[in-house]
Coordinates of C-alpha atoms and ligand atoms in Angstrom, one line a residue:
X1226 CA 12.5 -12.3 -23.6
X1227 CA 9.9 -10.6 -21.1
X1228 CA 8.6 -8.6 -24.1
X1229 CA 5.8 -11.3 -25.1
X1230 CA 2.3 -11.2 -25.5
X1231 CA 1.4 -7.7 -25.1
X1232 CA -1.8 -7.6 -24.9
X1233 CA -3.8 -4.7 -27.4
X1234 CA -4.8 -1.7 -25.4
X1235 CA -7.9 -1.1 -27.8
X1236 CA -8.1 -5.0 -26.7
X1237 CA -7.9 -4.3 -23.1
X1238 CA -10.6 -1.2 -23.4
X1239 CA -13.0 -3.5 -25.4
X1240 CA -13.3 -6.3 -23.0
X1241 CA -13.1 -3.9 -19.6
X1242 CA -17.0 -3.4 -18.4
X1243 CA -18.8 -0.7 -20.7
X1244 CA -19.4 1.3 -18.2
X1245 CA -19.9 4.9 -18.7
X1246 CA -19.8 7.1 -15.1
X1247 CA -20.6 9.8 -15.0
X1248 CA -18.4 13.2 -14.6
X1249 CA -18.9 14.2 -11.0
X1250 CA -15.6 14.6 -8.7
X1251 CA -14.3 17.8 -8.6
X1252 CA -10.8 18.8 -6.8
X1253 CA -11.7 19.1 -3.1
X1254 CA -13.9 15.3 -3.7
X1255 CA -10.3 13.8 -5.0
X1256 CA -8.4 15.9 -2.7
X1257 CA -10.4 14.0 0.4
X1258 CA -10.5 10.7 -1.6
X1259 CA -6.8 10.8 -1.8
X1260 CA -6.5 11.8 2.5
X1261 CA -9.2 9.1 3.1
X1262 CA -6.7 6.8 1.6
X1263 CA -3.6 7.6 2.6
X1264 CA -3.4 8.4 6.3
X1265 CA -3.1 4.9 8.1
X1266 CA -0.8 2.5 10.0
X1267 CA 1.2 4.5 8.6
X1268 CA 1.4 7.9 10.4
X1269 CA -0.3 6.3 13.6
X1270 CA 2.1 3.6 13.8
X1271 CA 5.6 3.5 11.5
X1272 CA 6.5 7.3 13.0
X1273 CA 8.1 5.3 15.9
X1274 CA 9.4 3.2 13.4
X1275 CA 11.1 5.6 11.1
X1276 CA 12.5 7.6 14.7
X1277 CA 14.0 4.4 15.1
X1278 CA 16.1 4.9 12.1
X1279 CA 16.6 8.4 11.7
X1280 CA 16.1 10.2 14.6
X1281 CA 14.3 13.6 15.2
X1282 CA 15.6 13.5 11.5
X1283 CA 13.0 11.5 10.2
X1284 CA 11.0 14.8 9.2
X1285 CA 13.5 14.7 6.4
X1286 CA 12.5 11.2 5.7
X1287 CA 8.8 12.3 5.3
X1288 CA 9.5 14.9 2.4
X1289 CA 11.9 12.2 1.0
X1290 CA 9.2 9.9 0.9
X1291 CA 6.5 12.3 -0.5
X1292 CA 8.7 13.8 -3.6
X1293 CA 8.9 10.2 -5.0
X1294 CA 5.3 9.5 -4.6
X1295 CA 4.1 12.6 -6.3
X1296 CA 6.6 11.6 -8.9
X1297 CA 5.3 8.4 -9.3
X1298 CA 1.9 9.6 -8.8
X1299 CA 2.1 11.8 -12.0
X1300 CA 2.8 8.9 -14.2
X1301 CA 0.8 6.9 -12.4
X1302 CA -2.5 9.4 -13.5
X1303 CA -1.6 9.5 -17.0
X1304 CA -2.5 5.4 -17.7
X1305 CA -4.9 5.6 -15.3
X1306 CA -6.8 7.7 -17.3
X1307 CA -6.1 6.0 -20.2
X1308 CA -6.7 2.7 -19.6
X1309 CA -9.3 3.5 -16.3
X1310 CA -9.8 -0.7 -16.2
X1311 CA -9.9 -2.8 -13.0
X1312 CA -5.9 -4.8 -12.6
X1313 CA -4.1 -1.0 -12.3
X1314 CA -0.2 -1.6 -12.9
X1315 CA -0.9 -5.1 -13.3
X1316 CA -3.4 -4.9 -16.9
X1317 CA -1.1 -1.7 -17.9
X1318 CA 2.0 -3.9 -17.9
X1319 CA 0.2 -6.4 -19.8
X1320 CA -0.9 -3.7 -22.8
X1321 CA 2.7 -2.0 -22.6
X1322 CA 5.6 -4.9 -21.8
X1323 CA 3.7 -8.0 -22.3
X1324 CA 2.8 -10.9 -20.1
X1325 CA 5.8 -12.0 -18.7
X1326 CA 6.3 -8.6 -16.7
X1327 CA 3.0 -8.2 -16.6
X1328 CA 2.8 -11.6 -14.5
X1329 CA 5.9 -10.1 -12.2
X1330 CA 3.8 -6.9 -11.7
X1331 CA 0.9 -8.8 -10.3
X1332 CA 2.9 -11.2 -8.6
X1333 CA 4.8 -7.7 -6.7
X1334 CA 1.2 -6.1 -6.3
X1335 CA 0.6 -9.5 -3.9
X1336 CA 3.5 -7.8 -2.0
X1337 CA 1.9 -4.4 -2.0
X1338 CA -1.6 -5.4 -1.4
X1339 CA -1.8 -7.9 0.5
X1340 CA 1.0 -8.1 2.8
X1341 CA -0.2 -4.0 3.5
X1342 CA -3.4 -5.6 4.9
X1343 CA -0.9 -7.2 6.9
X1344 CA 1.0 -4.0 8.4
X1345 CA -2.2 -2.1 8.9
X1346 CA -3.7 -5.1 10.5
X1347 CA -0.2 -5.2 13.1
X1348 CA -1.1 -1.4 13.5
X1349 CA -4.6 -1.7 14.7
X1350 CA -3.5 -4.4 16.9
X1351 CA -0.7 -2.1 18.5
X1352 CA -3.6 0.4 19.4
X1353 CA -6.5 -2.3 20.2
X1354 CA -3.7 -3.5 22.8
X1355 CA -3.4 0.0 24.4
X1356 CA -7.0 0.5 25.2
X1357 CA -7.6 -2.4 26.4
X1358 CA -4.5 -2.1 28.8
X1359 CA -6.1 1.2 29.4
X1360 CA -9.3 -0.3 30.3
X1361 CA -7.5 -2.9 32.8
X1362 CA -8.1 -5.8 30.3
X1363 CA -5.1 -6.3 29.1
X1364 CA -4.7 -9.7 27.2
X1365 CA -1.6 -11.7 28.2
X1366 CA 1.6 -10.2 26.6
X1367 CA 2.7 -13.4 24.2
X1368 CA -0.8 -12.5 22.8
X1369 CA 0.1 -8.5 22.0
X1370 CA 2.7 -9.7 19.3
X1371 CA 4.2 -11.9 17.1
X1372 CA 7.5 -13.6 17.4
X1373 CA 10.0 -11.2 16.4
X1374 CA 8.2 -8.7 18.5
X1375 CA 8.7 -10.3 22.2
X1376 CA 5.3 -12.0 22.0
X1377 CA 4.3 -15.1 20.4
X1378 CA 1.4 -14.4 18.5
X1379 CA 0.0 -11.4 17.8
X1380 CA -4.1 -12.3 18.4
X1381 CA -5.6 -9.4 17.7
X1382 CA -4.3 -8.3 14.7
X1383 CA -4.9 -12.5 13.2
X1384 CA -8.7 -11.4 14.2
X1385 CA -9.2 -7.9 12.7
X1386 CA -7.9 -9.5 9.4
X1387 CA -10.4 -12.8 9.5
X1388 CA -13.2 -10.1 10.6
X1389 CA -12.6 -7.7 7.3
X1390 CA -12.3 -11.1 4.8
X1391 CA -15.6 -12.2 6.0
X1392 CA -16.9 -8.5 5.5
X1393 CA -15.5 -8.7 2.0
X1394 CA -17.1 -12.1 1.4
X1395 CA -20.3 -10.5 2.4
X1396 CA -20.0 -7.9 -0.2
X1397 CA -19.1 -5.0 2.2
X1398 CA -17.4 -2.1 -0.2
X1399 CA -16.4 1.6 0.7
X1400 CA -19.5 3.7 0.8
X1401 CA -18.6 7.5 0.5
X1402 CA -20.5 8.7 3.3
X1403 CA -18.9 6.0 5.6
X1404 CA -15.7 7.2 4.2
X1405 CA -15.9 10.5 4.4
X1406 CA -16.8 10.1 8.6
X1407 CA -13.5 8.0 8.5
X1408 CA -11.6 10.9 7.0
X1409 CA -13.0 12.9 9.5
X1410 CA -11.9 10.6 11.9
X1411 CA -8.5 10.7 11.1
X1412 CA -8.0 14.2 10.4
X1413 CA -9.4 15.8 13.6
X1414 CA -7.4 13.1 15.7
X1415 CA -4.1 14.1 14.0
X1416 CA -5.2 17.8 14.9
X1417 CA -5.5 17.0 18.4
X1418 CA -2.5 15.2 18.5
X1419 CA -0.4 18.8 17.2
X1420 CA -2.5 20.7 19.1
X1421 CA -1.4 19.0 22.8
X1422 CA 1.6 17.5 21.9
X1423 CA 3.5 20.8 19.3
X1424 CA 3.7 23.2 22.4
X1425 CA 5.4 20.5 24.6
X1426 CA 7.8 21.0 21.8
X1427 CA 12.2 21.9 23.5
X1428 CA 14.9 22.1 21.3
X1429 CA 16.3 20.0 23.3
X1430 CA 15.0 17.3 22.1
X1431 CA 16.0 17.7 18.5
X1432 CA 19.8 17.0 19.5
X1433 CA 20.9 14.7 18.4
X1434 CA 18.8 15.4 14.8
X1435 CA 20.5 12.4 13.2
X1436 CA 21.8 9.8 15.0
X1437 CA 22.0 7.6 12.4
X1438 CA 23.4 10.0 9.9
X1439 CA 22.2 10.5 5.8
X1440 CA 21.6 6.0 5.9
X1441 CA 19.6 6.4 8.2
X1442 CA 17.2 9.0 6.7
X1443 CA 17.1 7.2 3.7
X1444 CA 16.2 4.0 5.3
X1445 CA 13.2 5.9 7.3
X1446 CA 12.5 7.2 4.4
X1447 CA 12.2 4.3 2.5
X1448 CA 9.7 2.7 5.5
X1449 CA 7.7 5.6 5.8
X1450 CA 6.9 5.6 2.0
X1451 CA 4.1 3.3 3.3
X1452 CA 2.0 6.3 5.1
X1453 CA 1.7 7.8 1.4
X1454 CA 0.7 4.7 -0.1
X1455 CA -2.4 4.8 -1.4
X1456 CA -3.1 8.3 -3.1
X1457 CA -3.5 6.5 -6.4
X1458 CA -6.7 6.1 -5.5
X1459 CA -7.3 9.6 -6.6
X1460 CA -5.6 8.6 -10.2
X1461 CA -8.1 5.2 -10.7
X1462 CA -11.0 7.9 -9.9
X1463 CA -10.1 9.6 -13.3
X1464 CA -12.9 8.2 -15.3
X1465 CA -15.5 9.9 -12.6
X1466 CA -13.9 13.5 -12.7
X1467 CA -14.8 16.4 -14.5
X1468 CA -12.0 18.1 -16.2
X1469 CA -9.2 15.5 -15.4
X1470 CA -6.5 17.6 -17.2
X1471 CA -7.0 20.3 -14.2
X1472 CA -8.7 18.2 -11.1
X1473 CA -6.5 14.7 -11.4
X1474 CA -3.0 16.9 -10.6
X1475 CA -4.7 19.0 -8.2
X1476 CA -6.1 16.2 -6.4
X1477 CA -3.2 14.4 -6.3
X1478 CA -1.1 17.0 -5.4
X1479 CA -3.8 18.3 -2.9
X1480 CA -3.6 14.9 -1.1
X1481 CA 0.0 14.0 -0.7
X1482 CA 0.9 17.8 -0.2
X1483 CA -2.0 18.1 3.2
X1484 CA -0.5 14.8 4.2
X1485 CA 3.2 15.9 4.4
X1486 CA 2.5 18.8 6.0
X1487 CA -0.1 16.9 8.7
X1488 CA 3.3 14.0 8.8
X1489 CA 5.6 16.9 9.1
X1490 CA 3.4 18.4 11.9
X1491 CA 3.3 15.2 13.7
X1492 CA 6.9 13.9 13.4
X1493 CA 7.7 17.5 15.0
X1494 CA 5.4 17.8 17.5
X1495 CA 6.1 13.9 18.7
X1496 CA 10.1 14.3 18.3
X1497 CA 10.0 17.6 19.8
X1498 CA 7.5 16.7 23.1
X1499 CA 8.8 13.7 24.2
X1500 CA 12.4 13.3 22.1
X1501 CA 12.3 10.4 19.1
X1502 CA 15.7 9.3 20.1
X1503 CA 16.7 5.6 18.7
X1504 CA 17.9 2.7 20.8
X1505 CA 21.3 2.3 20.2
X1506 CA 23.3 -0.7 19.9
X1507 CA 27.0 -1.1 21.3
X1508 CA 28.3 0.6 18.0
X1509 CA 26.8 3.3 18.9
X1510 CA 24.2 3.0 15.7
X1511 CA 20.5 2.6 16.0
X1512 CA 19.8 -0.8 16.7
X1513 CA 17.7 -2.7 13.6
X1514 CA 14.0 -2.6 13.8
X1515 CA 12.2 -5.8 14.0
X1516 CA 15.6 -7.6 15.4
X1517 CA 15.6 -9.3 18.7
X1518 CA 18.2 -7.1 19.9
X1519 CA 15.5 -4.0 20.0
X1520 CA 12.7 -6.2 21.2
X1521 CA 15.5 -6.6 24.1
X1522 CA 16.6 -3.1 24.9
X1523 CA 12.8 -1.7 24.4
X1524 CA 11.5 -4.3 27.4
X1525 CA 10.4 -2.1 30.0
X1526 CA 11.3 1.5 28.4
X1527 CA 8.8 4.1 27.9
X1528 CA 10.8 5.4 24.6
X1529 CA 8.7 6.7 21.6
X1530 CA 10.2 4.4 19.5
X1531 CA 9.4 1.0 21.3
X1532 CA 5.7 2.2 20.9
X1533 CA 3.3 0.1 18.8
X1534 CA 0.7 2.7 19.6
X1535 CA 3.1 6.3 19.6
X1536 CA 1.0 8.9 18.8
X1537 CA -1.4 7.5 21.9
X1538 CA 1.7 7.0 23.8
X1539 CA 3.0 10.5 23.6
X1540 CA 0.0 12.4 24.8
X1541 CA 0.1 9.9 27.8
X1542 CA 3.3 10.1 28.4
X1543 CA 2.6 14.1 28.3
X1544 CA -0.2 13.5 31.2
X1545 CA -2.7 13.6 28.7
X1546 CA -4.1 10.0 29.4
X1547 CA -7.6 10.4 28.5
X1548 CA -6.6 12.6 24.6
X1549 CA -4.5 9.4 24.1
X1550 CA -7.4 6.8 24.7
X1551 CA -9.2 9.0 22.3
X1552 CA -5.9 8.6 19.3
X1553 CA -6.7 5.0 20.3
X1554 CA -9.8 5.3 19.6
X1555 CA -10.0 6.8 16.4
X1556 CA -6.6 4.5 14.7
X1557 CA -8.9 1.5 16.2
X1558 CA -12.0 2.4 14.4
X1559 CA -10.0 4.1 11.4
X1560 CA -7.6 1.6 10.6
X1561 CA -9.9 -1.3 9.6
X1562 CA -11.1 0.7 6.6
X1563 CA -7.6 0.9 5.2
X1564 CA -7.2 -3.1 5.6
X1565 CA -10.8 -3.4 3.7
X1566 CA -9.1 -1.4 0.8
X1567 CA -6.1 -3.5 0.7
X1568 CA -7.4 -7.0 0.5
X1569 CA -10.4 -5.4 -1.4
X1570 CA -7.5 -4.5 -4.1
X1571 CA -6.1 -7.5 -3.9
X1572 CA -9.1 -9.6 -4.6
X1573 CA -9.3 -7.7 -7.9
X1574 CA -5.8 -8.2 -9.1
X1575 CA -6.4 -11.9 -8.5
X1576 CA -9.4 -11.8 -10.1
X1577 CA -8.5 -9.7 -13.4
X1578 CA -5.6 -12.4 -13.6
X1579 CA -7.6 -15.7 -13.4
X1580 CA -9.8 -13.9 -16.2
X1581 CA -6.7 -13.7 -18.2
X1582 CA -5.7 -17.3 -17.5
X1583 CA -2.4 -16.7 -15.9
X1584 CA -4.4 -18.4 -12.2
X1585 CA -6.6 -21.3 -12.2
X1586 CA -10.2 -20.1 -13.0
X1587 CA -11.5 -21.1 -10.2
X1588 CA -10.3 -18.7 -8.2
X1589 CA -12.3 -16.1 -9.6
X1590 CA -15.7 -17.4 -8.4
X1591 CA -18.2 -15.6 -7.6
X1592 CA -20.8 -16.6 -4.5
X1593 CA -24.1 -17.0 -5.7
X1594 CA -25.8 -15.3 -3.1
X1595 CA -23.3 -12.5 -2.1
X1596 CA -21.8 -11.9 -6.0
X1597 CA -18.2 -11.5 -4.1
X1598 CA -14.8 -13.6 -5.2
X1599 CA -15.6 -15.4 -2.1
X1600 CA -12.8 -18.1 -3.0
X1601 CA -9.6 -15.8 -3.5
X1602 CA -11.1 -13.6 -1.2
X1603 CA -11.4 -16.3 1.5
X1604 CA -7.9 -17.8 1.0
X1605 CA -6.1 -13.8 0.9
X1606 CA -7.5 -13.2 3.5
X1607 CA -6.4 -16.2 5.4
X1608 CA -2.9 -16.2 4.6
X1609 CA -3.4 -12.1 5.5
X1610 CA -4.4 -13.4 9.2
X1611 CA -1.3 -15.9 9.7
X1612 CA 1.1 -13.2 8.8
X1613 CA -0.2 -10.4 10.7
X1614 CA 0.0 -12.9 13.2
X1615 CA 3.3 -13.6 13.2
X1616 CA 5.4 -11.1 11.6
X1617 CA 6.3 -7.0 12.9
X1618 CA 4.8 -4.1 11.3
X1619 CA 8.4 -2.9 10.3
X1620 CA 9.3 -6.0 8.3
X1621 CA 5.4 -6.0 6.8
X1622 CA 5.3 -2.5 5.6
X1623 CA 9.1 -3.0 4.1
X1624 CA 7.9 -5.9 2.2
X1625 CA 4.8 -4.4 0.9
X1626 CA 7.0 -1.4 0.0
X1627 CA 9.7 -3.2 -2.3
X1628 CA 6.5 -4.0 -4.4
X1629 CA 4.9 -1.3 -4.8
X1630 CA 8.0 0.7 -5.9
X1631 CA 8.6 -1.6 -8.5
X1632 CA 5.5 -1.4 -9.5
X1633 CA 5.0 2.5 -9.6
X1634 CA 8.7 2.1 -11.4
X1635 CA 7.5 0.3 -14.3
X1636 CA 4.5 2.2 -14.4
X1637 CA 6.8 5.3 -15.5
X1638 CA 8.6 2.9 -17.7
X1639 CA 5.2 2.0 -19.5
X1640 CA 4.4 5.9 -19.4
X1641 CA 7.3 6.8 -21.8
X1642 CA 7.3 3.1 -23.8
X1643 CA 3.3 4.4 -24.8
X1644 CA 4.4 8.1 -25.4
X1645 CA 6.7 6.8 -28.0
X1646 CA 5.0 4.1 -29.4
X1647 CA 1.1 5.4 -29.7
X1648 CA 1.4 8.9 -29.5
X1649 CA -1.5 10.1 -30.9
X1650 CA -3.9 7.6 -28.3
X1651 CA -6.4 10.3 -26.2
X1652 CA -5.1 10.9 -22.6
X1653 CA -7.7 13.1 -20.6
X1654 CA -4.9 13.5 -18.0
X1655 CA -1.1 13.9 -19.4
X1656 CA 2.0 13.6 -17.1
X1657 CA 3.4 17.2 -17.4
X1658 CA 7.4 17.2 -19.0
X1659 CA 7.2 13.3 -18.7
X1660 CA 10.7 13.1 -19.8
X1661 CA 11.9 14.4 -16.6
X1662 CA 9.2 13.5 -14.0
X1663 CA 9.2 10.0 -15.4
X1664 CA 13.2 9.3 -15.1
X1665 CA 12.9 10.9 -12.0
X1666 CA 10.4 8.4 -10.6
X1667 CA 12.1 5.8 -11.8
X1668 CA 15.0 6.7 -9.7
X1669 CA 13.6 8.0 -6.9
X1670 CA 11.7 4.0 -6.7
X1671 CA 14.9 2.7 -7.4
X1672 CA 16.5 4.5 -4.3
X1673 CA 14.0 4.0 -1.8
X1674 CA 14.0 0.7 -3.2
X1675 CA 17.7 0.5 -2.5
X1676 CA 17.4 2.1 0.7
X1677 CA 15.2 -0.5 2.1
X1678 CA 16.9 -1.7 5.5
X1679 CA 14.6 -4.2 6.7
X1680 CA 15.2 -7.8 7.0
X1681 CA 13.2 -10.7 6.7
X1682 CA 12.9 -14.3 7.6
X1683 CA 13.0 -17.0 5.4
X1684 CA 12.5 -20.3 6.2
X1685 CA 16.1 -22.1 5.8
X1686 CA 18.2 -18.8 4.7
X1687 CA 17.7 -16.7 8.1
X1688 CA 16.8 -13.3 7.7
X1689 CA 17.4 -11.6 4.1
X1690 CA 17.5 -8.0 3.3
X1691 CA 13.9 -6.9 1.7
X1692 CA 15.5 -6.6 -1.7
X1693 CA 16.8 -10.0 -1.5
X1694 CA 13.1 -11.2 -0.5
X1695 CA 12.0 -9.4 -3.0
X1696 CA 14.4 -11.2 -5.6
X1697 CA 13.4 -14.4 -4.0
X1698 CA 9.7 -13.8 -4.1
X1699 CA 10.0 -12.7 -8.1
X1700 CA 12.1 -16.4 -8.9
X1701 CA 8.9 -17.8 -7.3
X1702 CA 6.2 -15.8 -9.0
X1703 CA 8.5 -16.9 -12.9
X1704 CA 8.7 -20.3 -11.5
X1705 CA 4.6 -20.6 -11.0
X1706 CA 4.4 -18.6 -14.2
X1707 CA 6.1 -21.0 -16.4
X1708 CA 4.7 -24.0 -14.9
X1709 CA 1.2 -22.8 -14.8
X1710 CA 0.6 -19.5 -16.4
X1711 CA 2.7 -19.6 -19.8
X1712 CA 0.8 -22.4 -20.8
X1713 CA -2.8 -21.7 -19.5
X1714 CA -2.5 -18.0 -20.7
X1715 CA -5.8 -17.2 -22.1
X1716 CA -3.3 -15.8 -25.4
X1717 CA -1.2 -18.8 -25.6
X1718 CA -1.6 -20.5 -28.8
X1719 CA -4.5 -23.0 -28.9
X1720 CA -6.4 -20.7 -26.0
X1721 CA -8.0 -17.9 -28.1
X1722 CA -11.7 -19.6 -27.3
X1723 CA -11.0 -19.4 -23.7
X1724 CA -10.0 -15.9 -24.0
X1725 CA -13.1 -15.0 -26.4
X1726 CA -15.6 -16.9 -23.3
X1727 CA -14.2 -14.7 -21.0
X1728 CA -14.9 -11.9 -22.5
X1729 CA -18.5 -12.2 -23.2
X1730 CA -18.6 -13.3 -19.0
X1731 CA -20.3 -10.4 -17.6
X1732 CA -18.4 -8.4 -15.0
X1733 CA -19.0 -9.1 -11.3
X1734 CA -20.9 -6.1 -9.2
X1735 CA -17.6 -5.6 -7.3
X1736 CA -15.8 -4.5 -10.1
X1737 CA -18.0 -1.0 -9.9
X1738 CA -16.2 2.4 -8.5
X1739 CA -13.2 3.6 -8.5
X1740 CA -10.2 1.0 -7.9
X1741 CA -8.8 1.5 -4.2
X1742 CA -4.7 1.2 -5.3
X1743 CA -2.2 0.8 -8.0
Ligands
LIG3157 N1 -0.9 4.7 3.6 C1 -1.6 3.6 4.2 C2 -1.3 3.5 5.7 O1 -0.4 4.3 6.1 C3 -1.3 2.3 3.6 O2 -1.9 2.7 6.4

């Protein structure tokens, strides 16, 4: 019954901005676009996270983690390039399955976007905490973190988020040069990092490899799918590269293949310098993250995985007090970038689906003086704030995860629905032997989604498992559809004016470049 109003695709192509850019990126550009984008909160910050859960294994867990996203990313590149329109996974629903999953796509790219900002906003925080108890000025300790962290409310991170939203509202947008400093940024501090910390390195160290056996690589893995988040920037860039067929895989490829082995590099050089070791609980298990019982056992300990700044962390711990500042450093003015991206995505999913009907229009209005969607962007970002506030990294980037694999999962689904059903429709950039890459990515997102081990709290219920958060959050999403959206739809019967009006609206500035995510 989800298999209504599927929107044309020539439909979709007509009424997407007629812009025609030019050919210009070439594999190293989308190779660096796709790095620029990817390394975040979560190398800097979810490694202690995933050691948590797996161990000195958790190397295992970042290869796990980067076969499914090249999977995904495969399928992901072939509707990119043929539908290269702003609303990603989210508008290609809507032309492949109809509105209904269409609407549940969108509603799970809220997960992926915005609660992201979220995690990378907890991340910054973690590091923003460490200098400043570096530089002697600490602020109190219920300040450092949110509730289910030991703190009370994590300050910093509700400010780096309200700081980015009013940036967006001003119209700030990536500039390449800007990002191309970041990615320099990033890079060079993850090569310091190997350089001091890899010939520390004991065997020793490794031993236990994994304390939490197979479950518990799986479950890091499924966390630490969040540090390769983001390459599908290099797909939405499709439109903008010469000779896609060649350049799109290679970029792709390029990006999430430096990234593993810079993730491999570090999750070595971390577990094997100062051990990555899991607190255990009396069961002699790793102890969950984001529970009460780990906030416990990590007061006072100096462990790599009680860190909410590790990679800074280990090269102090290693004597190297000064090189870690300078990690901190570099996550601090690194990480903001990322959280622009996300909330910058998310502002666009809102906006393509108030221009469908599916939210009130009003949302989507643009600030006379700044041309930004100051209203959605204002009220994202706000809600952003209070959870980053409140809520763990951990539980953040699980959330965020449990959307985006279902949404990278039904991309593949759409990939072999349009194979069948338009054949001959161009694609500059075809998923190679899609009948086995797709299926694959289907169940590799399926696994990890499986595999998800986080819990979160939910007002009357306790905590949940992610999955059934995930569940709860889709009921929610068809609930608001049917009240609001099923009717409003701008291609429900009696709306076809609405839908013609909005098509002759002109597309907002912000809708120019590449799209940031999926
Ligand atoms: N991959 C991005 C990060 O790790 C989202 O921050």
């Amino acid at each position: 019954m989800l298999f209504w109003r599927v929107k044309p695709l020539d439909k979709i192509l007509e009424t997407a901005s007629k812009k025609s850019l030019t050919r210009q990126l070439g594999a190293f550009q989308l190779t660096m676009l796709g790095i620029g984008a990817i390394i975040g909160t979560g190398i800097f910050v979810l490694t202690a996270e995933a050691a948590q859960k797996s161990g000195p294994g958790m190397m295992i867990a970042f290869v796990i983690a980067a076969v499914v996203c090249a999977l995904a990313a495969l399928a992901y590149a072939e509707l990119a390039s043929m539908i290269p329109v702003s609303g990603s996974a989210y508008t290609y629903t809507y032309g492949v399955l109809g509105e209904g999953l269409a609407w549940v796509v969108g509603w799970a790219l809220v997960l992926e976007y915005a609660v992201a900002a979220g995690a990378v906003s907890v991340g910054w925080s973690g590091y923003m905490n460490g200098l400043l108890i570096s530089a002697g000025i600490p602020l109190p300790e219920m300040l450092r973190s949110g509730p289910y962290d030991g703190g009370s409310f994590n300050l910093l991170a509700f400010l780096i988020a309200l700081v980015v939203t009013v940036l967006l509202v001003l119209g700030t947008s990536k500039s390449a040069k800007v990002n191309s400093i970041l990615v320099a940024i990033k890079v060079l501090a993850l090569v310091m990092f190997i350089a001091v910390a890899m010939p520390a390195a004991q065997d020793a160290n490794f031993a236990p490899f994994l304390p939490g056996g197979y479950p518990g690589v799986y479950a890091a893995a499924a966390s630490i799918f969040f540090a390769y988040v983001g390459f599908d920037a290099v797909s939405t860039a499709a439109e903008e590269t010469k000779n896609p067929q060649r350049n799109i895989p290679i970029g792709l490829i390029g990006s999430l293949g430096v990234c593993t082995i810079f993730y491999l590099l570090v999750g070595y050089a971390a577990a094997g310098s100062v051990g990555a070791q899991p607190m255990l609980g009396a069961d002699g298990m790793p102890l969950p993250t984001g529970s009460p019982e780990l906030a416990a056992a990590c007061a006072n300990s100096a462990a790599l995985v009680c860190s909410s700044e590790p990679l800074a962390h280990v090269l102090r711990l290693l004597g190297f007090a000064s090189l870690g500042n300078l990690i901190g450093i570099a996550a601090a003015l690194a990480l903001p970038s990322v959280i622009l991206m996300m909330l910058f995505g998310q502002t666009r999913i809102f906006f393509t689906m108030a221009r469908d009907g599916l939210l009130p229009e009003k949302l989507s209005g643009i600030h006379p003086r700044f041309h930004t969607p100051h209203v959605i962007t204002i009220i994202t970002g706000f809600a952003v704030s209070l959870f980053a506030g409140l809520f763990p990294v951990g539980i953040l980037a699980d959330i965020s995860n449990s959307g985006t694999l279902f949404a990278f999962a039904l991309v593949a689904v759409a990939v072999l629905i349009l194979r069948r059903t338009q054949p001959n429709r161009p694609r500059p950039f075809k998923t190679p032997l899609p009948w086995i890459v797709c299926p694959l990515a289907i169940a590799g997102c399926l696994f990890l989604f499986y595999s998800l081990s986080g819990h979160v709290p939910v007002a009357g219920m306790g905590p949940v498992r992610t999955q059934v958060f995930f569940l709860l959050w889709a009921v929610l999403g068809l609930v608001i559809y049917f009240l609001y959206g099923y009717r409003k739809s701008h291609m429900a019967p009696g709306n076809a004016a609405k839908q013609a009006a909005a098509e002759l609206e002109p597309v907002p500035a912000f809708h120019e470049g590449p799209e940031p995510g999926p």
